[in-house]
Short mmCIF file of C-alpha atoms and ligand atoms in Angstrom, two decimals:
data_model
loop_
_atom_site.label_atom_id
_atom_site.label_comp_id
_atom_site.label_asym_id
_atom_site.label_seq_id
_atom_site.Cartn_x
_atom_site.Cartn_y
_atom_site.Cartn_z
CA MET A 1 -13.79 9.64 -9.39
CA LEU A 2 -11.69 6.49 -9.75
CA LEU A 3 -8.65 5.29 -8.19
CA LEU A 4 -5.97 3.55 -10.28
CA TYR A 5 -3.18 1.23 -9.27
CA ILE A 6 -0.15 0.52 -11.92
CA HIS A 7 1.85 -2.26 -11.39
CA ILE A 8 5.75 -2.42 -11.83
CA PRO A 9 6.83 -5.93 -11.77
CA PHE A 10 10.69 -5.58 -11.26
CA CYS A 11 13.11 -5.63 -8.53
CA ASP A 12 16.80 -5.25 -8.63
CA SER A 13 17.08 -8.23 -5.82
CA LYS A 14 14.50 -10.27 -4.01
CA CYS A 15 13.94 -9.48 -0.11
CA PHE A 16 13.90 -12.56 2.14
CA TYR A 17 10.30 -11.88 3.26
CA CYS A 18 8.49 -10.69 0.17
CA SER A 19 6.19 -12.40 -2.06
CA PHE A 20 4.99 -9.71 -4.30
CA ASN A 21 4.78 -10.47 -7.90
CA SER A 22 8.19 -9.24 -9.17
CA TYR A 23 10.83 -10.39 -11.43
CA VAL A 24 14.66 -10.15 -10.67
CA ASP A 25 15.97 -11.69 -13.73
CA LYS A 26 13.85 -10.31 -16.68
CA PHE A 27 15.32 -6.88 -17.11
CA HIS A 28 15.28 -7.09 -20.94
CA LEU A 29 11.73 -6.84 -20.76
CA LYS A 30 11.36 -3.75 -18.98
CA SER A 31 11.04 -1.09 -21.96
CA HIS A 32 8.74 -3.37 -23.61
CA TYR A 33 6.60 -3.76 -20.45
CA MET A 34 6.34 -0.08 -20.23
CA GLU A 35 4.94 0.13 -23.83
CA VAL A 36 2.54 -2.13 -23.43
CA LEU A 37 1.35 -1.05 -20.06
CA THR A 38 0.57 2.49 -21.49
CA ARG A 39 -1.21 0.38 -23.94
CA GLU A 40 -3.27 -1.21 -21.59
CA LEU A 41 -3.72 1.99 -19.57
CA GLU A 42 -5.27 3.62 -22.76
CA HIS A 43 -7.72 1.08 -23.07
CA GLU A 44 -8.68 1.07 -19.36
CA LEU A 45 -8.81 5.10 -19.06
CA GLN A 46 -11.48 5.01 -21.71
CA ILE A 47 -14.04 4.47 -19.18
CA LEU A 48 -13.13 8.01 -17.86
CA LYS A 49 -12.64 9.52 -21.13
CA ASN A 50 -16.22 8.78 -22.14
CA ASN A 51 -17.13 10.33 -19.28
CA ASN A 52 -14.87 13.40 -19.22
CA GLN A 53 -13.67 12.09 -15.41
CA LYS A 54 -10.58 12.59 -13.80
CA LEU A 55 -8.71 9.98 -11.44
CA SER A 56 -8.91 10.79 -7.74
CA THR A 57 -5.53 8.93 -7.10
CA ILE A 58 -2.62 7.08 -8.85
CA PHE A 59 -0.58 4.60 -6.93
CA ILE A 60 2.26 3.21 -8.99
CA GLY A 61 3.53 0.36 -6.94
CA GLY A 62 5.24 -3.05 -7.25
CA GLY A 63 7.77 -4.43 -7.36
CA THR A 64 9.98 -1.50 -7.37
CA PRO A 65 8.99 1.52 -9.80
CA SER A 66 12.25 3.15 -9.18
CA SER A 67 14.09 0.12 -10.89
CA ILE A 68 12.46 1.86 -14.28
CA ASN A 69 14.53 4.51 -15.49
CA TYR A 70 12.51 7.76 -15.43
CA ALA A 71 12.60 8.19 -19.42
CA SER A 72 10.57 5.07 -19.92
CA TYR A 73 7.80 6.57 -17.68
CA ALA A 74 7.35 9.44 -20.25
CA GLN A 75 4.57 8.08 -22.35
CA MET A 76 2.86 6.59 -19.37
CA PHE A 77 2.75 10.17 -17.59
CA LYS A 78 1.71 12.06 -20.83
CA LEU A 79 -1.18 10.03 -21.30
CA LEU A 80 -1.95 10.34 -17.44
CA LYS A 81 -1.93 13.75 -17.77
CA GLY A 82 -5.23 14.46 -19.08
CA TYR A 83 -6.67 12.48 -15.97
CA ILE A 84 -5.19 14.16 -13.35
CA ASN A 85 -6.32 17.57 -11.69
CA ASP A 86 -4.96 19.72 -8.88
CA THR A 87 -6.36 17.40 -6.23
CA THR A 88 -5.38 13.97 -7.52
CA GLU A 89 -2.76 12.05 -5.32
CA VAL A 90 0.02 10.41 -7.26
CA THR A 91 2.14 8.11 -5.44
CA ILE A 92 4.90 6.37 -6.28
CA GLU A 93 7.08 3.52 -4.43
CA ALA A 94 10.61 3.61 -4.45
CA ASN A 95 13.58 1.59 -3.13
CA PRO A 96 16.28 3.88 -1.83
CA ASN A 97 19.08 2.59 -3.86
CA SER A 98 17.32 3.29 -6.95
CA ALA A 99 15.68 6.73 -6.22
CA THR A 100 18.55 8.82 -7.13
CA ILE A 101 18.16 12.47 -7.39
CA ASP A 102 17.39 12.61 -11.18
CA TRP A 103 15.05 9.86 -10.75
CA LEU A 104 13.28 11.64 -7.90
CA LYS A 105 13.44 15.14 -10.03
CA ALA A 106 11.60 13.24 -13.03
CA MET A 107 9.00 12.02 -10.93
CA LYS A 108 8.23 15.41 -9.54
CA ASP A 109 8.27 16.90 -13.06
CA TYR A 110 5.56 14.25 -14.22
CA GLY A 111 3.38 15.38 -11.23
CA VAL A 112 4.20 12.87 -8.64
CA ASN A 113 3.26 14.43 -5.47
CA ARG A 114 3.75 11.46 -2.55
CA VAL A 115 6.87 9.14 -2.24
CA SER A 116 6.61 5.79 -0.56
CA PHE A 117 10.14 4.72 0.54
CA GLY A 118 10.63 0.95 1.20
CA VAL A 119 13.30 1.65 4.17
CA GLN A 120 12.31 -1.36 6.55
CA SER A 121 14.99 -0.16 8.85
CA PHE A 122 18.07 2.26 9.60
CA ASN A 123 19.97 -0.76 11.13
CA ASP A 124 22.35 -2.27 8.94
CA THR A 125 22.38 -5.60 10.61
CA LYS A 126 18.72 -5.88 10.31
CA LEU A 127 18.62 -4.78 6.50
CA SER A 128 21.33 -7.45 5.99
CA PHE A 129 18.91 -10.04 7.73
CA LEU A 130 15.93 -8.80 5.66
CA GLY A 131 18.27 -9.21 2.30
CA ARG A 132 17.84 -5.61 1.58
CA SER A 133 20.04 -4.25 -1.03
CA HIS A 134 20.46 -0.59 0.60
CA ASN A 135 22.04 0.46 3.84
CA SER A 136 20.89 2.78 6.45
CA LYS A 137 23.02 5.81 4.92
CA ARG A 138 21.30 5.66 1.85
CA ALA A 139 17.87 5.28 3.00
CA ILE A 140 18.50 8.60 4.88
CA LYS A 141 19.95 10.31 1.91
CA ALA A 142 17.10 9.31 -0.32
CA ILE A 143 14.55 10.56 1.86
CA GLN A 144 16.63 14.03 2.29
CA ASP A 145 16.97 13.94 -1.46
CA ALA A 146 13.47 13.95 -2.02
CA GLN A 147 12.68 16.56 0.36
CA CYS A 148 15.17 18.81 -1.02
CA ILE A 149 13.65 18.09 -4.27
CA GLY A 150 10.34 19.57 -2.62
CA PHE A 151 8.28 16.43 -1.87
CA ASN A 152 6.23 17.19 1.16
CA SER A 153 4.39 14.10 1.37
CA ILE A 154 6.89 11.15 2.10
CA ASN A 155 6.07 7.64 3.50
CA CYS A 156 8.33 5.49 5.06
CA ASP A 157 7.76 1.53 5.16
CA ILE A 158 9.21 0.01 8.47
CA ILE A 159 9.15 -3.93 9.13
CA TYR A 160 9.20 -5.02 12.83
CA ALA A 161 8.76 -8.28 14.92
CA CYS A 162 11.97 -9.94 13.10
CA ALA A 163 13.96 -12.02 15.14
CA ASN A 164 16.45 -9.97 17.27
CA ASP A 165 14.10 -7.02 17.43
CA THR A 166 13.93 -5.38 20.66
CA LYS A 167 11.89 -2.29 21.68
CA GLU A 168 15.08 -0.36 21.53
CA LEU A 169 15.78 -1.22 17.98
CA ILE A 170 12.33 -0.64 16.78
CA SER A 171 11.86 2.67 18.70
CA SER A 172 15.26 3.96 17.24
CA ASP A 173 13.87 3.03 13.56
CA LEU A 174 10.99 5.17 14.32
CA ASP A 175 12.98 7.98 16.03
CA MET A 176 15.10 8.37 12.68
CA ALA A 177 11.97 8.64 10.59
CA ASN A 178 10.64 10.86 12.77
CA LYS A 179 13.51 12.72 13.05
CA LEU A 180 13.84 12.75 9.27
CA GLY A 181 10.46 14.74 9.38
CA VAL A 182 8.43 11.99 7.13
CA GLU A 183 4.94 12.84 7.14
CA HIS A 184 3.78 9.05 6.91
CA ILE A 185 4.69 5.70 8.22
CA SER A 186 3.62 2.36 7.18
CA SER A 187 4.96 0.09 10.07
CA TYR A 188 4.36 -3.78 8.96
CA SER A 189 4.73 -6.57 11.45
CA LEU A 190 6.55 -9.29 9.41
CA THR A 191 4.69 -11.71 7.95
CA LEU A 192 5.96 -15.16 6.69
CA GLU A 193 4.81 -15.57 3.12
CA ALA A 194 4.79 -19.01 0.98
CA GLY A 195 7.51 -19.07 -1.56
CA THR A 196 10.18 -16.91 0.24
CA LYS A 197 13.47 -17.51 1.67
CA PHE A 198 12.06 -17.00 5.21
CA TRP A 199 9.11 -19.21 4.67
CA THR A 200 11.50 -22.51 4.94
CA MET A 201 13.38 -20.76 8.06
CA LYS A 202 12.56 -21.12 11.54
CA ASP A 203 12.62 -18.58 14.35
CA VAL A 204 12.68 -15.56 11.73
CA SER A 205 9.73 -13.66 13.18
CA ILE A 206 8.07 -12.74 16.64
CA ASP A 207 4.63 -13.30 17.11
CA ASP A 208 3.88 -10.93 19.78
CA GLU A 209 0.73 -8.52 19.79
CA GLU A 210 2.31 -6.82 22.85
CA LEU A 211 5.04 -5.50 20.50
CA SER A 212 2.32 -4.23 17.92
CA GLU A 213 0.79 -2.32 20.82
CA PHE A 214 4.16 -0.72 21.65
CA VAL A 215 4.69 0.34 18.15
CA ILE A 216 1.05 1.84 17.91
CA ASN A 217 1.86 3.77 21.20
CA TYR A 218 5.42 4.79 20.31
CA LEU A 219 4.51 6.05 17.01
CA LYS A 220 1.54 8.05 18.68
CA SER A 221 3.95 9.59 21.20
CA LEU A 222 5.96 10.85 18.34
CA GLY A 223 2.80 12.64 17.12
CA TYR A 224 1.77 10.13 14.33
CA HIS A 225 -2.15 9.31 14.59
CA GLN A 226 -3.16 5.83 13.45
CA TYR A 227 -5.65 5.38 10.91
CA GLU A 228 -5.31 1.67 9.90
CA ILE A 229 -3.57 -1.36 11.40
CA SER A 230 -0.27 -0.56 9.98
CA ASN A 231 -0.55 3.28 8.70
CA PHE A 232 0.07 6.33 10.66
CA ALA A 233 0.03 10.01 9.56
CA LYS A 234 1.29 13.21 11.04
CA ASN A 235 -2.10 14.42 10.36
CA ASN A 236 -5.41 13.83 8.45
CA LYS A 237 -4.04 15.62 4.93
CA PHE A 238 -1.13 13.26 5.08
CA GLU A 239 -3.32 10.06 5.11
CA SER A 240 -2.87 8.09 1.95
CA LYS A 241 -6.21 8.95 -0.04
CA HIS A 242 -5.46 5.96 -2.17
CA ASN A 243 -5.30 3.29 0.54
CA LYS A 244 -8.32 5.02 2.29
CA GLY A 245 -10.12 4.70 -1.09
CA TYR A 246 -9.70 0.77 -0.91
CA TRP A 247 -10.91 0.63 2.78
CA GLU A 248 -14.05 2.69 1.78
CA TYR A 249 -14.55 0.41 -0.82
CA LYS A 250 -14.54 2.66 -3.56
CA GLU A 251 -14.04 1.48 -7.30
CA TYR A 252 -10.55 1.13 -8.81
CA LEU A 253 -8.93 0.34 -11.96
CA GLY A 254 -5.86 -2.15 -11.90
CA VAL A 255 -3.29 -1.98 -14.66
CA GLY A 256 -0.22 -4.05 -15.18
CA CYS A 257 1.15 -7.79 -14.86
CA GLY A 258 -0.72 -9.14 -12.01
CA ALA A 259 -2.69 -6.23 -10.84
CA VAL A 260 -6.35 -6.20 -9.62
CA GLY A 261 -9.20 -3.83 -10.03
CA ARG A 262 -12.84 -3.68 -8.88
CA ILE A 263 -15.86 -2.26 -10.70
CA GLY A 264 -18.97 -2.58 -8.99
CA SER A 265 -19.27 -6.47 -8.23
CA ASN A 266 -16.49 -7.51 -10.49
CA ARG A 267 -13.20 -7.89 -9.33
CA TYR A 268 -10.78 -8.42 -12.32
CA TYR A 269 -7.39 -9.76 -12.46
CA SER A 270 -4.48 -9.07 -14.95
CA LEU A 271 -2.33 -12.09 -16.26
CA SER A 272 0.27 -12.11 -13.57
CA ASP A 273 2.90 -14.25 -15.68
CA ILE A 274 4.73 -11.44 -17.21
CA GLU A 275 5.45 -13.03 -20.62
CA SER A 276 1.55 -13.79 -20.77
CA TYR A 277 0.83 -10.45 -19.75
CA LEU A 278 2.70 -9.18 -22.46
CA ARG A 279 1.34 -11.22 -25.03
CA ASN A 280 -2.42 -10.53 -23.88
CA PRO A 281 -2.56 -7.30 -21.65
CA LEU A 282 -6.27 -6.62 -21.94
CA HIS A 283 -7.24 -10.28 -20.68
CA LYS A 284 -8.88 -10.29 -17.38
CA GLU A 285 -10.06 -12.94 -14.91
CA ILE A 286 -13.32 -11.86 -13.69
CA GLU A 287 -14.62 -12.71 -10.32
CA ILE A 288 -18.19 -11.92 -9.75
CA LEU A 289 -18.69 -10.93 -5.98
CA GLU A 290 -21.72 -11.91 -4.25
CA GLU A 291 -23.44 -9.57 -2.04
CA LYS A 292 -22.95 -11.10 0.96
CA ASP A 293 -18.99 -11.30 0.28
CA MET A 294 -19.00 -7.64 -0.50
CA LYS A 295 -20.81 -6.85 2.89
CA ILE A 296 -18.04 -8.89 4.77
CA GLU A 297 -15.32 -7.18 3.03
CA LYS A 298 -16.66 -3.58 3.85
CA ILE A 299 -17.10 -4.83 7.55
CA LEU A 300 -13.51 -5.80 7.88
CA LEU A 301 -11.86 -3.06 5.78
CA GLY A 302 -14.03 -0.43 7.89
CA LEU A 303 -13.06 -2.19 11.04
CA ARG A 304 -9.27 -2.17 10.47
CA SER A 305 -9.25 1.48 9.68
CA ASN A 306 -10.71 4.73 10.65
CA VAL A 307 -13.32 5.04 7.84
CA GLY A 308 -15.85 2.60 9.71
CA PHE A 309 -18.75 0.84 8.13
CA ASP A 310 -22.45 1.45 7.71
CA LEU A 311 -24.72 0.28 10.77
CA SER A 312 -26.90 -0.96 7.75
CA LEU A 313 -24.62 -3.63 6.76
CA LEU A 314 -25.73 -5.44 9.70
CA ASP A 315 -28.99 -7.44 10.30
CA VAL A 316 -31.11 -6.79 13.56
CA ASN A 317 -29.19 -9.33 15.54
CA ASN A 318 -25.77 -8.13 15.05
CA VAL A 319 -27.26 -4.53 15.45
CA GLU A 320 -27.78 -5.33 18.97
CA LYS A 321 -24.50 -6.89 19.26
CA ALA A 322 -22.84 -3.92 18.28
CA HIS A 323 -24.65 -1.88 20.73
CA TYR A 324 -23.48 -4.49 23.30
CA LEU A 325 -19.84 -3.93 21.98
CA GLU A 326 -20.52 0.10 22.08
CA LYS A 327 -21.48 -0.39 25.76
CA LEU A 328 -18.43 -2.16 26.71
CA GLY A 329 -16.45 0.86 24.69
CA LYS A 330 -14.97 -1.41 22.13
CA ILE A 331 -16.67 0.48 19.29
CA LYS A 332 -18.21 3.72 18.62
CA ILE A 333 -21.39 4.17 16.78
CA GLU A 334 -21.87 7.65 15.24
CA ASN A 335 -24.28 8.89 12.68
CA SER A 336 -25.21 5.37 11.91
CA LYS A 337 -21.65 4.10 11.21
CA ILE A 338 -19.62 1.94 13.29
CA TYR A 339 -16.02 2.82 14.22
CA ASN A 340 -13.43 0.38 15.77
CA LYS A 341 -11.34 1.59 18.75
CA ASN A 342 -8.89 -0.88 18.48
CA TYR A 343 -7.76 -1.90 14.96
CA LEU A 344 -5.74 -4.81 16.50
CA LEU A 345 -9.18 -6.55 17.25
CA ALA A 346 -10.52 -5.89 14.12
CA ASP A 347 -10.88 -9.58 13.15
CA GLU A 348 -12.36 -10.66 16.24
CA ILE A 349 -14.96 -8.06 16.20
CA ALA A 350 -16.01 -8.78 12.39
CA LEU A 351 -16.28 -12.53 13.60
CA TYR A 352 -18.56 -11.42 16.32
CA LEU A 353 -20.70 -9.20 14.33
CA SER A 354 -21.36 -11.78 11.49
C1 SAM B 401 6.44 -3.08 -2.97
S1 SAM B 401 7.36 -2.63 -1.47
C2 SAM B 401 7.96 -1.07 -1.46
C3 SAM B 401 8.78 -0.50 -2.59
C4 SAM B 401 10.33 -1.15 -3.07
N1 SAM B 401 9.79 -2.51 -3.72
C5 SAM B 401 11.14 -1.60 -1.80
O1 SAM B 401 10.79 -2.68 -1.21
O2 SAM B 401 11.80 -0.74 -1.58
C6 SAM B 401 6.05 -2.84 -0.39
C7 SAM B 401 6.08 -2.98 1.17
O3 SAM B 401 5.51 -4.12 1.62
C8 SAM B 401 6.24 -4.51 2.67
N2 SAM B 401 6.21 -6.01 2.96
C9 SAM B 401 6.32 -6.83 1.95
N3 SAM B 401 6.36 -8.24 2.37
C10 SAM B 401 6.25 -8.06 3.55
C11 SAM B 401 5.99 -9.00 4.82
N4 SAM B 401 6.30 -10.15 4.23
N5 SAM B 401 6.07 -8.77 5.86
C12 SAM B 401 5.65 -7.30 6.30
N6 SAM B 401 5.98 -6.12 5.32
C13 SAM B 401 6.06 -6.58 4.02
C14 SAM B 401 7.67 -3.90 2.83
O4 SAM B 401 7.66 -2.93 3.99
C15 SAM B 401 7.88 -3.12 1.59
O5 SAM B 401 8.38 -1.84 1.57
S1 SF4 B 402 10.25 -5.71 -0.65
FE1 SF4 B 402 10.30 -4.39 -2.40
S2 SF4 B 402 12.42 -4.70 -3.28
FE2 SF4 B 402 11.98 -6.11 -1.89
S3 SF4 B 402 11.32 -8.00 -3.19
FE3 SF4 B 402 9.53 -6.92 -2.36
S4 SF4 B 402 8.74 -5.57 -4.03
FE4 SF4 B 402 10.90 -6.04 -4.10
#
């Protein structure tokens, strides 16, 4: 069963930290984009149709999927219906401002069963600092609306390690998410990305591993278990099946402008410039992954999350080093798989084992 990622490259405004592929000035292309996207999707799904297969997960991300009106999704979901069954996880990302009750209701009716809100913080000063368009009140309302409509798998993105962040501020953000009863929290340490407003500014982020440890421990104390560096769930059933699929190195389709997919050792990229994509939605740049690169990716993804990786990916020398790390209590080896005990050390451990 394949995973499917669908990209929506529009946002109502650009946040100061974000380098994601999205446009804030090409709204006249929205309806045409949705038509072209659906055509590309139909083409990509042939691979499943021929084998009478379903999708295990669908993730509609962006950009901001809620910046597209719900009626414009009708054709896309009509097509997807044939590839969804009772177990398919269908996630959509939403911005608290544009995720209106009607929009959320329509998503539920279309078969979406997981909503991921870009909240970032419940503190209005911090939200303005990040260049967010919503305020705290609106974020709370959007989450409560989604719950009233019947969504019972909700994620809340939180950003921390911004200038002026204190442990008190971060814990009050996490407390609020917990109080609202969200089942999943993605807590990202602010990274400075080229091309963003923050990139050229000084002192906007705090580089402090101790703060990451604080966030992890605080979330644990609230009853969220960590299953990847930045991802926490109330229990196993609320872990994102889609993201876990990436970390388990499952194959996935990527549809939409700038989307990425991987089948076997072929990683393919759609055109990321929207006009070029609209002219040529089936064009893909193909990267052929070498066996050794795929091994390194599997090891890194496995060490950053609770999926682990097969011992057989290591050569004899490195298997010995792994047993040494196990003795030191850094990793666990079980049923020929290696599991990391501290995801923050993933990169160092990967380097040591390669
Ligand atoms: C596609 S957005 C989520 C949906 C919607 N666009 C929104 O922001 O409300 C994905 C998430 O990535 C995270 N993100 C993006 N750029 C980041 C950065 N530079 N540092 C940390 N987190 C970042 C934010 O938490 C954001 O909510
Ligand atoms: S964080 Fe979300 S809303 Fe802000 S620019 Fe990035 S994709 Fe758009």
